[in-house]
mmCIF file of C-alpha atoms in Angstrom:
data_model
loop_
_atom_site.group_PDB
_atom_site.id
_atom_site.type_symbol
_atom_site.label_atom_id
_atom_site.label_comp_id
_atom_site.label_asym_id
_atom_site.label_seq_id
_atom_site.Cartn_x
_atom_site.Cartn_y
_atom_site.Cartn_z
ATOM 1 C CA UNK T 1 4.276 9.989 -7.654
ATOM 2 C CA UNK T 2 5.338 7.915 -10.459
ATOM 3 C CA UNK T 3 8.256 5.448 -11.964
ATOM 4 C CA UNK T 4 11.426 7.798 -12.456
ATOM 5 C CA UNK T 5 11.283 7.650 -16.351
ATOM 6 C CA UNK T 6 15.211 9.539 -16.827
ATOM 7 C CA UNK T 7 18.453 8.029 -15.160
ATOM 8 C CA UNK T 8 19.314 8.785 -11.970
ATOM 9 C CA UNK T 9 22.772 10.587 -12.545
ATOM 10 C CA UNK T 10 25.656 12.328 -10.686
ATOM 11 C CA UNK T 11 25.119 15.598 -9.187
ATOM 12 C CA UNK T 12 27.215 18.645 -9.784
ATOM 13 C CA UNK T 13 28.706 19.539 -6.608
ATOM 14 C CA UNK T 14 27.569 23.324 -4.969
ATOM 15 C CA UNK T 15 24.391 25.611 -5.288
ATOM 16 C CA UNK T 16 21.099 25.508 -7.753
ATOM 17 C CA UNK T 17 19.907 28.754 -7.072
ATOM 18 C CA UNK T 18 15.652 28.770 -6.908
ATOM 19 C CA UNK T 19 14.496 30.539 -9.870
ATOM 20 C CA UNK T 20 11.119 31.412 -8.641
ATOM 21 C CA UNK T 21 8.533 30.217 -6.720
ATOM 22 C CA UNK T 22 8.713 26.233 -7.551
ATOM 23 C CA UNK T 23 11.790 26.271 -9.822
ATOM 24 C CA UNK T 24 15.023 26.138 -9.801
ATOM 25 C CA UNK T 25 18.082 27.199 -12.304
ATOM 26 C CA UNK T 26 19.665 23.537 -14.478
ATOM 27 C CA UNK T 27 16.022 21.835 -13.139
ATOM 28 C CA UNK T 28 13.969 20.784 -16.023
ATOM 29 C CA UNK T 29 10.293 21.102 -15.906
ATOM 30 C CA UNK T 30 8.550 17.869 -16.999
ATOM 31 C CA UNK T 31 5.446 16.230 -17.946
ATOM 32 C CA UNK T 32 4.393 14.687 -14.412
ATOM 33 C CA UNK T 33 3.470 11.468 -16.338
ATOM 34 C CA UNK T 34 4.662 9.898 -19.614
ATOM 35 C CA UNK T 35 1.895 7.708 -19.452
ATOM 36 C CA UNK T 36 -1.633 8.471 -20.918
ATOM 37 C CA UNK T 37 -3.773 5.828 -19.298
ATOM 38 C CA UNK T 38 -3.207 7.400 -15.684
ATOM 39 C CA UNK T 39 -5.501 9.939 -15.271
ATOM 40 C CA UNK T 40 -4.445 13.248 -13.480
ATOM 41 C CA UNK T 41 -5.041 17.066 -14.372
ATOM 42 C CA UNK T 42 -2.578 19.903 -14.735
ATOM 43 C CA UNK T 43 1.065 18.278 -12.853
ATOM 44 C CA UNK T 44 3.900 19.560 -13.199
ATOM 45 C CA UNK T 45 7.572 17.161 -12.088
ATOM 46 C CA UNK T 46 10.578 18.139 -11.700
ATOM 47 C CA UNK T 47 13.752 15.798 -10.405
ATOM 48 C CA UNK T 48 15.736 18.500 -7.755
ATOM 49 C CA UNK T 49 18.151 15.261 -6.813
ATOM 50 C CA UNK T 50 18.356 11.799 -8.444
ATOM 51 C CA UNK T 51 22.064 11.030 -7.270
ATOM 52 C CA UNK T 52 22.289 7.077 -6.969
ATOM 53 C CA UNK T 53 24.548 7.344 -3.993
ATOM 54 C CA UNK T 54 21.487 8.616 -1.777
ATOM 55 C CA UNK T 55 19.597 5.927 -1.990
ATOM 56 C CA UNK T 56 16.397 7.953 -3.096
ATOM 57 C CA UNK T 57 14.925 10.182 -5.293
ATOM 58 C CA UNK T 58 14.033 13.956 -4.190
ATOM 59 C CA UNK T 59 11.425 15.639 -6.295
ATOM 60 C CA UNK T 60 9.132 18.616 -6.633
ATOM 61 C CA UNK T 61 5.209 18.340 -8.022
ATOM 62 C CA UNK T 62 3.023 21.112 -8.486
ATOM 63 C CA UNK T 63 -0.452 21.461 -8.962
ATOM 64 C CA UNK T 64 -2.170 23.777 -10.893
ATOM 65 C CA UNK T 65 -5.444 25.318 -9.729
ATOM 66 C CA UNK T 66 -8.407 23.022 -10.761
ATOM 67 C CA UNK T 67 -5.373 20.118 -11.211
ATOM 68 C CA UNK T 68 -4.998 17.134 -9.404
ATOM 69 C CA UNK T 69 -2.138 13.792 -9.244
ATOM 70 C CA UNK T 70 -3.512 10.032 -10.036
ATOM 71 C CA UNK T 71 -5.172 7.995 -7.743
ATOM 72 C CA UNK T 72 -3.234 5.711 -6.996
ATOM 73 C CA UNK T 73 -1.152 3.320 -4.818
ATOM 74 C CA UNK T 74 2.563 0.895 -4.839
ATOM 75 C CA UNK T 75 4.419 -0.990 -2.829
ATOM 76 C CA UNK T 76 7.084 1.949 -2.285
ATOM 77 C CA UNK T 77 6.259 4.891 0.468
ATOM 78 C CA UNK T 78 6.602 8.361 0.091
ATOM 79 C CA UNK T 79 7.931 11.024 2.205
ATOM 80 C CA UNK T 80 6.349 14.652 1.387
ATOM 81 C CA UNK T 81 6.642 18.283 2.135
ATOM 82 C CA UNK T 82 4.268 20.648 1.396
ATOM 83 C CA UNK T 83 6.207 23.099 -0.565
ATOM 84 C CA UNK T 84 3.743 25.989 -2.243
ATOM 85 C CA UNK T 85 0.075 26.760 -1.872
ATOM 86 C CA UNK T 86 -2.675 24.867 -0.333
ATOM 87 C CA UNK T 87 -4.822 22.285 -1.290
ATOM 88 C CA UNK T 88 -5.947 18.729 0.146
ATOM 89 C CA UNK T 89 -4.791 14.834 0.140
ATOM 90 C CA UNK T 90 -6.174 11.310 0.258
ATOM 91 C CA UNK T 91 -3.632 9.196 1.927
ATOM 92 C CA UNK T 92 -5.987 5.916 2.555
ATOM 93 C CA UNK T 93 -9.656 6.850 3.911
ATOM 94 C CA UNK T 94 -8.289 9.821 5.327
ATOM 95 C CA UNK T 95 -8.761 13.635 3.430
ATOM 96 C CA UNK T 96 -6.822 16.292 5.287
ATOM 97 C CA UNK T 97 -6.123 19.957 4.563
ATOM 98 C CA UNK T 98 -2.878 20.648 3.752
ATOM 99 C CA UNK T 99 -0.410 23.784 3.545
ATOM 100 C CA UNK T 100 2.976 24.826 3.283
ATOM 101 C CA UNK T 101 5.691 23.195 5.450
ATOM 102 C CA UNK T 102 3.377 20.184 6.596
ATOM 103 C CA UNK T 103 4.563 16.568 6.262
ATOM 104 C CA UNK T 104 2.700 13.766 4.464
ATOM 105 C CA UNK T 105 3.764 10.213 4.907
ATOM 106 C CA UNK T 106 1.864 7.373 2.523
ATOM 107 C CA UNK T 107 2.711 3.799 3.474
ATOM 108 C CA UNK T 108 2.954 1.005 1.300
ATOM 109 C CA UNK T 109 -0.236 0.489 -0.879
ATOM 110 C CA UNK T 110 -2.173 2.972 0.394
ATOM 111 C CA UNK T 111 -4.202 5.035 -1.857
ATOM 112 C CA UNK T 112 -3.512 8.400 -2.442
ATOM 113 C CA UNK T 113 -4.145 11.875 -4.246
ATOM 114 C CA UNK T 114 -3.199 15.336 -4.043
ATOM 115 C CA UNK T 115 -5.204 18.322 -5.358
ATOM 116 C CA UNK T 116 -4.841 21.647 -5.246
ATOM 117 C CA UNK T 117 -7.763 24.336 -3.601
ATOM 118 C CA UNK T 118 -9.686 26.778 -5.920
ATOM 119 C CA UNK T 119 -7.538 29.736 -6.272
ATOM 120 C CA UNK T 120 -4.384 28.073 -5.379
ATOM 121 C CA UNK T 121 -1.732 26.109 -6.400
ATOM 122 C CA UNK T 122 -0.537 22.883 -4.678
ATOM 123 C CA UNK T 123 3.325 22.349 -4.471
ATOM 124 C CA UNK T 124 5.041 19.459 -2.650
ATOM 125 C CA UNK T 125 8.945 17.775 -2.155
ATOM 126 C CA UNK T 126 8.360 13.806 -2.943
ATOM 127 C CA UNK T 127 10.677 11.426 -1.617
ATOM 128 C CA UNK T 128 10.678 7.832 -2.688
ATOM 129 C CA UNK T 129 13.100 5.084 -2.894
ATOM 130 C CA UNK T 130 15.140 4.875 -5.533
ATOM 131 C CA UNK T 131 14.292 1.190 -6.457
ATOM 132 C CA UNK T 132 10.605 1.087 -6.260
ATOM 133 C CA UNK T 133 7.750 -0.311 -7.948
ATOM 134 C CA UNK T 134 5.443 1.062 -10.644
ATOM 135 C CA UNK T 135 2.017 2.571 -9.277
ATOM 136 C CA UNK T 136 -0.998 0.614 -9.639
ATOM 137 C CA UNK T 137 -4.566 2.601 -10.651
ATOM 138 C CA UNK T 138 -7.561 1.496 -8.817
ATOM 139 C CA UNK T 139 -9.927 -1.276 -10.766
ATOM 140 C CA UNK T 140 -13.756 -0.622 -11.058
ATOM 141 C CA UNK T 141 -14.415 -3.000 -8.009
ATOM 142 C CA UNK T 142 -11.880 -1.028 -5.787
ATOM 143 C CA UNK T 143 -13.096 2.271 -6.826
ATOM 144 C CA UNK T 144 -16.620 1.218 -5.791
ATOM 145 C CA UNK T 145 -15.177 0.031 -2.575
ATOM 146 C CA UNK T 146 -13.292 3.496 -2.458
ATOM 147 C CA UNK T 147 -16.911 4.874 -3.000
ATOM 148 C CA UNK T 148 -18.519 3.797 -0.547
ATOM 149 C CA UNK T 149 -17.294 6.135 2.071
ATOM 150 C CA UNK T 150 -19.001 9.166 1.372
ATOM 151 C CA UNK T 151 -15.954 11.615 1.755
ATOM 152 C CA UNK T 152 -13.735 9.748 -0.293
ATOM 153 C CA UNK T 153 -16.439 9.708 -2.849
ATOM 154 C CA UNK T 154 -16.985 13.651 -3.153
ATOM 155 C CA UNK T 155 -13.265 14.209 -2.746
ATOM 156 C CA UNK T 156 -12.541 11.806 -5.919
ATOM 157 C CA UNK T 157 -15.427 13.284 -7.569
ATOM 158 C CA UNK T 158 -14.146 16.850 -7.479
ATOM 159 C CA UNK T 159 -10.793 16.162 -8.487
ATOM 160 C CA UNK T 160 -12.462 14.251 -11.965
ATOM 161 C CA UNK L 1 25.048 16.244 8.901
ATOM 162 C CA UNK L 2 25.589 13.855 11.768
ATOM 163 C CA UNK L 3 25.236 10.787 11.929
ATOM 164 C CA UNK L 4 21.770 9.574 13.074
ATOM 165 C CA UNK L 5 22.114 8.358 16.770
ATOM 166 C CA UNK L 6 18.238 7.397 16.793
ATOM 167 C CA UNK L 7 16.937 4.251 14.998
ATOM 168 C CA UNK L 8 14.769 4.020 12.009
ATOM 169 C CA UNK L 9 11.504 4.051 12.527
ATOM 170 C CA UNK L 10 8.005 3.202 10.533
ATOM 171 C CA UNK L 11 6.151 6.424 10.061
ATOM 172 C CA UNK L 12 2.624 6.722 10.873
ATOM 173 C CA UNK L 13 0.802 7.674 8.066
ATOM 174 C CA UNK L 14 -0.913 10.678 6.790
ATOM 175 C CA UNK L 15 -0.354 13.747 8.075
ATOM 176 C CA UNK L 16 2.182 16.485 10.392
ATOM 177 C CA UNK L 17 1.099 19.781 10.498
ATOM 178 C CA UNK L 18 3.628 22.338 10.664
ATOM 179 C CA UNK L 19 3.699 24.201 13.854
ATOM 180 C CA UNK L 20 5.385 27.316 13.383
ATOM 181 C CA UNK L 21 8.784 28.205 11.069
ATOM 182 C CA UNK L 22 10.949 25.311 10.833
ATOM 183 C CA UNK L 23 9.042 23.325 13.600
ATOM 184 C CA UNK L 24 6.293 20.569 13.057
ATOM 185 C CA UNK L 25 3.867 18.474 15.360
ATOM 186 C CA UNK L 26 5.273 14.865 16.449
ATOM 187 C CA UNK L 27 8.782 16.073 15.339
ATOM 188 C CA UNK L 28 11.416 16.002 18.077
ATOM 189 C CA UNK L 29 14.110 18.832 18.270
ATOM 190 C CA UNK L 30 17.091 17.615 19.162
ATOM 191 C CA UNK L 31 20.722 18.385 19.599
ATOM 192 C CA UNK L 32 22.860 18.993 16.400
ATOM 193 C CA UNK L 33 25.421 16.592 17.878
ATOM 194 C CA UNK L 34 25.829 14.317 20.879
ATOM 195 C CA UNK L 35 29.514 14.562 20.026
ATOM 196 C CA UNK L 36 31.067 17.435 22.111
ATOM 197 C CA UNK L 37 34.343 16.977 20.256
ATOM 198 C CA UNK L 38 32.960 18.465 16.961
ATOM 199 C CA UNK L 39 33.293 22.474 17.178
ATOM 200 C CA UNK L 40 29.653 23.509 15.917
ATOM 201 C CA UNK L 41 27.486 26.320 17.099
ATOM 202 C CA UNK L 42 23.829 27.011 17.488
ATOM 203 C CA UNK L 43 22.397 24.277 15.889
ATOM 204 C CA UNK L 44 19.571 22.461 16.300
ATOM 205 C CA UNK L 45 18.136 18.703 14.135
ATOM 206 C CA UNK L 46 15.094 17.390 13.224
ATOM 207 C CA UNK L 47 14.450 13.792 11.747
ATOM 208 C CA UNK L 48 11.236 14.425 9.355
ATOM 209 C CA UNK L 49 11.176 10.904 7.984
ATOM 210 C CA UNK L 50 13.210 8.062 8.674
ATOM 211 C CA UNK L 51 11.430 5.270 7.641
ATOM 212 C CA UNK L 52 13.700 2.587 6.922
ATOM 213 C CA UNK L 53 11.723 1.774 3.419
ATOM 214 C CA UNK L 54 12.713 5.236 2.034
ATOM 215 C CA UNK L 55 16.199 4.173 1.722
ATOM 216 C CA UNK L 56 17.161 7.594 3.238
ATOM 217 C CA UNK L 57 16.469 9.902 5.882
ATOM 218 C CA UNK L 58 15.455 13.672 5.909
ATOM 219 C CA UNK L 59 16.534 15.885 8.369
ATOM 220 C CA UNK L 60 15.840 19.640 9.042
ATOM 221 C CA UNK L 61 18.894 21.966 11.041
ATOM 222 C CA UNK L 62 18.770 25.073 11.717
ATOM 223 C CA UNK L 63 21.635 27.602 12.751
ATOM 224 C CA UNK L 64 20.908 30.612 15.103
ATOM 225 C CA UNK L 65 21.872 33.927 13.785
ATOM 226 C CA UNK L 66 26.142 33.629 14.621
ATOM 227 C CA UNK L 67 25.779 29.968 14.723
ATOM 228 C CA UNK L 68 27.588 27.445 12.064
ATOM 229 C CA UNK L 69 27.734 23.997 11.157
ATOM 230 C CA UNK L 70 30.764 21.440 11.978
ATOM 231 C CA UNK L 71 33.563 21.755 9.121
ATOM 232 C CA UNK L 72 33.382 18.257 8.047
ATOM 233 C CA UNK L 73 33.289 15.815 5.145
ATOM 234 C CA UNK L 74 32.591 11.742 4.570
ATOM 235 C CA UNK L 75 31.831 9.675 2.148
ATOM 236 C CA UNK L 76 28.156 9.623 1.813
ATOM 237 C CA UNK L 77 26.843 12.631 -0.318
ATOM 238 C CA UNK L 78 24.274 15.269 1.260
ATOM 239 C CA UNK L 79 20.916 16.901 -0.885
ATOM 240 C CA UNK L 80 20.324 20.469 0.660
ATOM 241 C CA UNK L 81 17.710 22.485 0.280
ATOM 242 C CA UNK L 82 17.641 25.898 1.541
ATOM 243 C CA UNK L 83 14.123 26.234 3.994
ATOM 244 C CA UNK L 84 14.396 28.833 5.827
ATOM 245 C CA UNK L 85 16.650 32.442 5.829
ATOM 246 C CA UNK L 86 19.763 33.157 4.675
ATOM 247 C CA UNK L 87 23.452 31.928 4.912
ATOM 248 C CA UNK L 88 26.432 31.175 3.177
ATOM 249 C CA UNK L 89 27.799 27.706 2.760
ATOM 250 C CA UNK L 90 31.413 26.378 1.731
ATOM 251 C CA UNK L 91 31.623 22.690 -0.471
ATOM 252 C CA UNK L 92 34.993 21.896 -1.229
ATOM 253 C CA UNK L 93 36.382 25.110 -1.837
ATOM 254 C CA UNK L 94 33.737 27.228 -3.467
ATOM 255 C CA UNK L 95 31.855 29.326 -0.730
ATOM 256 C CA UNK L 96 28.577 30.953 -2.033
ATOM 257 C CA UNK L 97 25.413 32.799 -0.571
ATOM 258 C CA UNK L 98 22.235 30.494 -0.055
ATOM 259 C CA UNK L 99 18.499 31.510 0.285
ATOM 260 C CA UNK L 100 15.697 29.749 0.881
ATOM 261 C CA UNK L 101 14.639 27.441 -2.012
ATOM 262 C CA UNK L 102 18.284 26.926 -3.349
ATOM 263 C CA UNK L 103 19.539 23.696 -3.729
ATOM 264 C CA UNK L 104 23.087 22.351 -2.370
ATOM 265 C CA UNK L 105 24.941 18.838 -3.177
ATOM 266 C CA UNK L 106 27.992 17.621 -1.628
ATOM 267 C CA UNK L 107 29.898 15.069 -3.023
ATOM 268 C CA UNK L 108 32.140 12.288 -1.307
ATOM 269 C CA UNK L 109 35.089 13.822 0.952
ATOM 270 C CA UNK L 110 33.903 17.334 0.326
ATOM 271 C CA UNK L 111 34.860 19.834 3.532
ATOM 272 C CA UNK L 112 31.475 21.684 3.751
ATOM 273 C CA UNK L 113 29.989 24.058 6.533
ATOM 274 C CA UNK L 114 26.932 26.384 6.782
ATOM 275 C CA UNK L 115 26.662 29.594 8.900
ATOM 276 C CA UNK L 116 23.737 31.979 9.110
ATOM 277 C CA UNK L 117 24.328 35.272 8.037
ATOM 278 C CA UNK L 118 24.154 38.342 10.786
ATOM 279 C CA UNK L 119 20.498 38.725 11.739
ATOM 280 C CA UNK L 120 19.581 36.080 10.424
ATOM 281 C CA UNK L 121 18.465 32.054 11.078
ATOM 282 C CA UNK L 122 19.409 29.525 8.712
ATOM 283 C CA UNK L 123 17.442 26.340 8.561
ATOM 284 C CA UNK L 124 18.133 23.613 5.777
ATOM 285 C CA UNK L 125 16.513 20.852 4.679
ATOM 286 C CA UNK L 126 19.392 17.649 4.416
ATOM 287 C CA UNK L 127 19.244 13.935 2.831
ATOM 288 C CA UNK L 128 21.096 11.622 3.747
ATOM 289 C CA UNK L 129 21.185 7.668 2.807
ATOM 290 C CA UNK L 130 20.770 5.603 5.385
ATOM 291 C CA UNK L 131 23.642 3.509 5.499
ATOM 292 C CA UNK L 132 26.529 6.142 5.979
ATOM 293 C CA UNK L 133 29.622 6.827 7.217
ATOM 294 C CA UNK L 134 30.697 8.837 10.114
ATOM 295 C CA UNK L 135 31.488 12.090 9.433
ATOM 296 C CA UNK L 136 35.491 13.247 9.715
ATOM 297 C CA UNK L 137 36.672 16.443 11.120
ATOM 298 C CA UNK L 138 40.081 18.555 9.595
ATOM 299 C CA UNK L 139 43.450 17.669 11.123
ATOM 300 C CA UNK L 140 45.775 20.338 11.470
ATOM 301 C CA UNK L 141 47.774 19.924 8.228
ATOM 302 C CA UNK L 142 44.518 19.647 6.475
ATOM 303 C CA UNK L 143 43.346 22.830 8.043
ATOM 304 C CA UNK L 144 46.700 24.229 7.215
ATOM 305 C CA UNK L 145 45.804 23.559 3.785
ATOM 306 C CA UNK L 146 42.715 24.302 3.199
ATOM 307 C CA UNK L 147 43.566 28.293 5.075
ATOM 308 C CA UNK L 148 45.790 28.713 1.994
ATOM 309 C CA UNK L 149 42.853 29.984 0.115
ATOM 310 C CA UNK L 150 42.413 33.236 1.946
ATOM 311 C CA UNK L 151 38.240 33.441 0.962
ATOM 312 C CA UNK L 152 38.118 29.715 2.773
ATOM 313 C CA UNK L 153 40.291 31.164 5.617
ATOM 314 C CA UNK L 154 37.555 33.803 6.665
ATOM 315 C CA UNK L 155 35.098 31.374 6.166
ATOM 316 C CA UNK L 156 36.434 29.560 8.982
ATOM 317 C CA UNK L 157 37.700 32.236 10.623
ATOM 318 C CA UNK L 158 34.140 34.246 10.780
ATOM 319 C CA UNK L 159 32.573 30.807 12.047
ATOM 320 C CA UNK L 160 35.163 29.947 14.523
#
């Protein structure tokens, strides 16, 4: 969901164990944004495989109850799992309930948001490329446009 | 763990619901292998994303309760992650238990192999860059070799 901000680097061959429900042993937990101006609420990252010689990036976001990721959209796609919990997405002018094990694929410059339900916590494997561009936030003019469909209006509104 | 015999395609945005344990909507099981000359067992593939833009594609197998994967190894590395049940895998020549969540690499011209345990399934989640190599199989003197460690021997011996 955003610009890789540590080195991609070698992987140790073999097993991570999971440590729990949404971690995992020699995983570091991480802000899910260095970056103040983005707004988002309660995101955790973590980078599960960053190994140049695959080509992409493989991490894990989660949610916290009442949290939600930026709106926002880039030239790059993502490929995503639904990992823990339950919650909802934007992926263009479409909102859709999601749970665990479903797929989520967000095309090029399509706008996009993830939050978790009440009660629940929202976990989800993010694929991107490993070269990719840095996300653009909406400008007032395109979150007016947003706006304008009712939907995407009330679901931006509760996740702010 | 094969390599990918369909082409790359664009992914339609939004979202696949899962459909069941290790099984989604608009996802295709397949055959493990359309190569009869690698010895496998019981295992099915998925291709979850394959968009050419990711840079990689994600796959999901799963081995039947007795089943196991080809002993194999290539140069292009493999991201595991554990999805469903339980197993035991062998990279290079460490063999360890596996459950879901954990995490697995496998470097370059690593033998690996994964085999459910009894009673059980075991269905992995596997990256893969998209430009790879074809996968090699032992020849005899490097089967010879690799039986000298006795723990590797009844590895291959219980999946054989």
């Amino acid at each position: 969901m955003t610009h890789g901000e540590i080195e991609p680097q070698t992987e140790q061959p073999g097993v991570r164990a999971a440590a729990g429900p949404g971690r995992w042993h020699d995983v570091e937990l991480m802000a899910y944004k260095n970056d103040d101006s983005a707004p988002f609420r309660s995101v955790t990252r973590q980078v599960l495989f960053s190994d140049p010689r695959l080509g992409c990036e493989w991490r894990y976001f989660e949610v916290a109850e009442g949290g939600y990721s930026t709106l926002e959209r880039h030239q790059h796609v993502h490929a995503v799992m639904i990992h823990r919990g339950r919650g909802q997405c934007l992926v263009g002018a479409v909102i859709s309930d999601v749970a665990v094990g479903d797929l989520v694929f967000i095309p090029p410059l399509t706008w996009h948001q993830f939050r978790a339900n009440a009660g629940d916590v929202l976990g989800f494997l993010c694929l991107v490329n490993a070269d990719r561009d840095r996300p653009q936030l909406p400008r007032p003019d395109e979150l007016a446009t947003l706006r304008q469909n009712k939907a995407i209006a009330q679901f931006i509104d509760a996740a702010a």
